[in-house]
């Protein structure tokens, strides 16, 4: 996503929006582009298993078709520690920062919330198209829906945004801890042994069976290359996820958006904090959060990588150490990235500037790689092989972004979004 992908206006007023222009290249904050580039690449690493295998294989290795290729589960643990949830967290914080950055510039040009609400609506449309026709794991629609709520918080003080963001996140962490620990305790531990828990355990075990049956149905459709059946099933049986996901992840996403707004206003992304403090707290967050994740991964390994142990670790146990890692990663990337000026770093920044195109484009590429009407590799690759697909896609992402942006002002979808936002056609070529 780029600096102005999402924003939220200050209050609900009805003033007309004067003529405005999109963000100029000279107005960009380089650290946001670099972090966004890392995040959009990392998102693919997080999602690759669900792209190339049944969706539940993302968390539950036994859901792999043909085996995961990770008999000891150490690659599962490595991804859990280093990637899962962290890239989404970085994206969400940047989304909040981008909301405020966009609106700050809009206010300076005499604009109001109308432009931002329209922008979020366009994002919602993109997200719905992505969800129903390309990728069930879309986050754009969720960001747009929660962003509509976040626009009411734009005029809050920095302190209010930061405090409410942190308190809301901690509340969500406790809620998720309770929600996702209970099934694990009932099914995988002696807590579920008493006769009084037998009904609950049976129902939860039936839930695993139902989830795997759903995976089997979608696997058959994807391997057969029946795109029409793919879309029909998404519309008829999975459409509710468009609303379920924002509700489920609200107490992660909304607080992180507020935290992102506050960090932007405090100058976190533009060098207002001392380098020594950023480095110290950045490494504390990354190392401390990473060790906590590793410990949780060992618990899941000891449990046998069961369905509910994996869900508990991903969704219930890891939010707090994940926050530490996300903030730590952001601090370190903001601190170190200005010195990274080589060819690779510049290509990462370019990938970040075209992150919207790269995010949706990656999903389209994965359709061609995995669906039966194209290369037909769905269910054929194990975890190590899927990571190879990830690396090759990273090469593609880095290869096209910079040459394109050397010739054109925006990525293709960034340009389309701007044109739709301002209801006029902007020059694309430099």
PDB file of N, CA, C and O in Angstrom, residues 338-364:
ATOM      1  N   UNK A 338      17.380   4.026   6.136  1.00  0.00           N
ATOM      2  CA  UNK A 338      17.967   5.151   5.395  1.00  0.00           C
ATOM      3  C   UNK A 338      19.388   4.893   4.910  1.00  0.00           C
ATOM      4  O   UNK A 338      19.818   5.460   3.898  1.00  0.00           O
ATOM      5  N   UNK A 339      20.121   4.050   5.629  1.00  0.00           N
ATOM      6  CA  UNK A 339      21.499   3.751   5.223  1.00  0.00           C
ATOM      7  C   UNK A 339      21.566   2.676   4.154  1.00  0.00           C
ATOM      8  O   UNK A 339      22.629   2.443   3.571  1.00  0.00           O
ATOM      9  N   UNK A 340      20.461   2.020   3.910  1.00  0.00           N
ATOM     10  CA  UNK A 340      20.436   0.958   2.898  1.00  0.00           C
ATOM     11  C   UNK A 340      20.057   1.586   1.559  1.00  0.00           C
ATOM     12  O   UNK A 340      18.885   1.810   1.253  1.00  0.00           O
ATOM     13  N   UNK A 341      21.074   1.874   0.765  1.00  0.00           N
ATOM     14  CA  UNK A 341      20.858   2.601  -0.490  1.00  0.00           C
ATOM     15  C   UNK A 341      21.324   1.820  -1.714  1.00  0.00           C
ATOM     16  O   UNK A 341      21.391   2.371  -2.806  1.00  0.00           O
ATOM     17  N   UNK A 342      21.669   0.563  -1.523  1.00  0.00           N
ATOM     18  CA  UNK A 342      22.117  -0.244  -2.641  1.00  0.00           C
ATOM     19  C   UNK A 342      20.983  -0.615  -3.575  1.00  0.00           C
ATOM     20  O   UNK A 342      19.821  -0.253  -3.367  1.00  0.00           O
ATOM     21  N   UNK A 343      21.314  -1.387  -4.598  1.00  0.00           N
ATOM     22  CA  UNK A 343      20.332  -1.719  -5.630  1.00  0.00           C
ATOM     23  C   UNK A 343      19.167  -2.531  -5.068  1.00  0.00           C
ATOM     24  O   UNK A 343      18.018  -2.305  -5.452  1.00  0.00           O
ATOM     25  N   UNK A 344      19.473  -3.431  -4.136  1.00  0.00           N
ATOM     26  CA  UNK A 344      18.399  -4.252  -3.582  1.00  0.00           C
ATOM     27  C   UNK A 344      17.446  -3.416  -2.740  1.00  0.00           C
ATOM     28  O   UNK A 344      16.221  -3.552  -2.840  1.00  0.00           O
ATOM     29  N   UNK A 345      18.003  -2.535  -1.897  1.00  0.00           N
ATOM     30  CA  UNK A 345      17.162  -1.687  -1.054  1.00  0.00           C
ATOM     31  C   UNK A 345      16.275  -0.778  -1.906  1.00  0.00           C
ATOM     32  O   UNK A 345      15.099  -0.557  -1.574  1.00  0.00           O
ATOM     33  N   UNK A 346      16.823  -0.269  -2.999  1.00  0.00           N
ATOM     34  CA  UNK A 346      16.026   0.604  -3.861  1.00  0.00           C
ATOM     35  C   UNK A 346      14.893  -0.176  -4.528  1.00  0.00           C
ATOM     36  O   UNK A 346      13.795   0.350  -4.736  1.00  0.00           O
ATOM     37  N   UNK A 347      15.143  -1.426  -4.827  1.00  0.00           N
ATOM     38  CA  UNK A 347      14.082  -2.236  -5.416  1.00  0.00           C
ATOM     39  C   UNK A 347      13.013  -2.591  -4.385  1.00  0.00           C
ATOM     40  O   UNK A 347      11.835  -2.700  -4.726  1.00  0.00           O
ATOM     41  N   UNK A 348      13.421  -2.778  -3.136  1.00  0.00           N
ATOM     42  CA  UNK A 348      12.436  -3.009  -2.076  1.00  0.00           C
ATOM     43  C   UNK A 348      11.562  -1.776  -1.903  1.00  0.00           C
ATOM     44  O   UNK A 348      10.334  -1.882  -1.751  1.00  0.00           O
ATOM     45  N   UNK A 349      12.177  -0.599  -1.922  1.00  0.00           N
ATOM     46  CA  UNK A 349      11.385   0.636  -1.811  1.00  0.00           C
ATOM     47  C   UNK A 349      10.410   0.760  -2.985  1.00  0.00           C
ATOM     48  O   UNK A 349       9.264   1.176  -2.802  1.00  0.00           O
ATOM     49  N   UNK A 350      10.879   0.406  -4.164  1.00  0.00           N
ATOM     50  CA  UNK A 350       9.982   0.472  -5.328  1.00  0.00           C
ATOM     51  C   UNK A 350       8.829  -0.509  -5.170  1.00  0.00           C
ATOM     52  O   UNK A 350       7.676  -0.192  -5.496  1.00  0.00           O
ATOM     53  N   UNK A 351       9.115  -1.698  -4.652  1.00  0.00           N
ATOM     54  CA  UNK A 351       8.035  -2.659  -4.394  1.00  0.00           C
ATOM     55  C   UNK A 351       7.048  -2.088  -3.393  1.00  0.00           C
ATOM     56  O   UNK A 351       5.838  -2.329  -3.487  1.00  0.00           O
ATOM     57  N   UNK A 352       7.545  -1.312  -2.437  1.00  0.00           N
ATOM     58  CA  UNK A 352       6.671  -0.664  -1.469  1.00  0.00           C
ATOM     59  C   UNK A 352       5.834   0.438  -2.082  1.00  0.00           C
ATOM     60  O   UNK A 352       4.660   0.617  -1.733  1.00  0.00           O
ATOM     61  N   UNK A 353       6.420   1.175  -3.002  1.00  0.00           N
ATOM     62  CA  UNK A 353       5.659   2.238  -3.670  1.00  0.00           C
ATOM     63  C   UNK A 353       4.556   1.651  -4.545  1.00  0.00           C
ATOM     64  O   UNK A 353       3.521   2.288  -4.755  1.00  0.00           O
ATOM     65  N   UNK A 354       4.780   0.450  -5.050  1.00  0.00           N
ATOM     66  CA  UNK A 354       3.767  -0.226  -5.861  1.00  0.00           C
ATOM     67  C   UNK A 354       3.147  -1.384  -5.088  1.00  0.00           C
ATOM     68  O   UNK A 354       2.742  -2.389  -5.672  1.00  0.00           O
ATOM     69  N   UNK A 355       3.032  -1.237  -3.777  1.00  0.00           N
ATOM     70  CA  UNK A 355       2.587  -2.354  -2.933  1.00  0.00           C
ATOM     71  C   UNK A 355       1.151  -2.770  -3.228  1.00  0.00           C
ATOM     72  O   UNK A 355       0.815  -3.951  -3.121  1.00  0.00           O
ATOM     73  N   UNK A 356       0.296  -1.834  -3.577  1.00  0.00           N
ATOM     74  CA  UNK A 356      -1.090  -2.177  -3.884  1.00  0.00           C
ATOM     75  C   UNK A 356      -1.146  -3.090  -5.108  1.00  0.00           C
ATOM     76  O   UNK A 356      -1.817  -4.124  -5.110  1.00  0.00           O
ATOM     77  N   UNK A 357      -0.399  -2.709  -6.152  1.00  0.00           N
ATOM     78  CA  UNK A 357      -0.325  -3.551  -7.344  1.00  0.00           C
ATOM     79  C   UNK A 357       0.335  -4.880  -7.015  1.00  0.00           C
ATOM     80  O   UNK A 357      -0.108  -5.940  -7.489  1.00  0.00           O
ATOM     81  N   UNK A 358       1.391  -4.852  -6.224  1.00  0.00           N
ATOM     82  CA  UNK A 358       2.092  -6.088  -5.893  1.00  0.00           C
ATOM     83  C   UNK A 358       1.220  -7.020  -5.056  1.00  0.00           C
ATOM     84  O   UNK A 358       1.259  -8.248  -5.236  1.00  0.00           O
ATOM     85  N   UNK A 359       0.453  -6.464  -4.137  1.00  0.00           N
ATOM     86  CA  UNK A 359      -0.404  -7.299  -3.299  1.00  0.00           C
ATOM     87  C   UNK A 359      -1.467  -8.007  -4.133  1.00  0.00           C
ATOM     88  O   UNK A 359      -1.612  -9.237  -4.081  1.00  0.00           O
ATOM     89  N   UNK A 360      -2.216  -7.242  -4.925  1.00  0.00           N
ATOM     90  CA  UNK A 360      -3.258  -7.849  -5.755  1.00  0.00           C
ATOM     91  C   UNK A 360      -2.647  -8.650  -6.906  1.00  0.00           C
ATOM     92  O   UNK A 360      -3.151  -9.720  -7.268  1.00  0.00           O
ATOM     93  N   UNK A 361      -1.557  -8.145  -7.457  1.00  0.00           N
ATOM     94  CA  UNK A 361      -0.911  -8.846  -8.553  1.00  0.00           C
ATOM     95  C   UNK A 361      -0.390 -10.211  -8.146  1.00  0.00           C
ATOM     96  O   UNK A 361      -0.465 -11.183  -8.912  1.00  0.00           O
ATOM     97  N   UNK A 362       0.140 -10.297  -6.925  1.00  0.00           N
ATOM     98  CA  UNK A 362       0.621 -11.578  -6.430  1.00  0.00           C
ATOM     99  C   UNK A 362      -0.511 -12.592  -6.364  1.00  0.00           C
ATOM    100  O   UNK A 362      -0.341 -13.767  -6.727  1.00  0.00           O
ATOM    101  N   UNK A 363      -1.680 -12.163  -5.904  1.00  0.00           N
ATOM    102  CA  UNK A 363      -2.819 -13.071  -5.836  1.00  0.00           C
ATOM    103  C   UNK A 363      -3.198 -13.582  -7.220  1.00  0.00           C
ATOM    104  O   UNK A 363      -3.547 -14.758  -7.395  1.00  0.00           O
ATOM    105  N   UNK A 364      -3.134 -12.709  -8.218  1.00  0.00           N
ATOM    106  CA  UNK A 364      -3.458 -13.116  -9.585  1.00  0.00           C
ATOM    107  C   UNK A 364      -2.421 -14.104 -10.108  1.00  0.00           C
ATOM    108  O   UNK A 364      -2.755 -15.120 -10.736  1.00  0.00           O
TER     109      UNK A 364
END
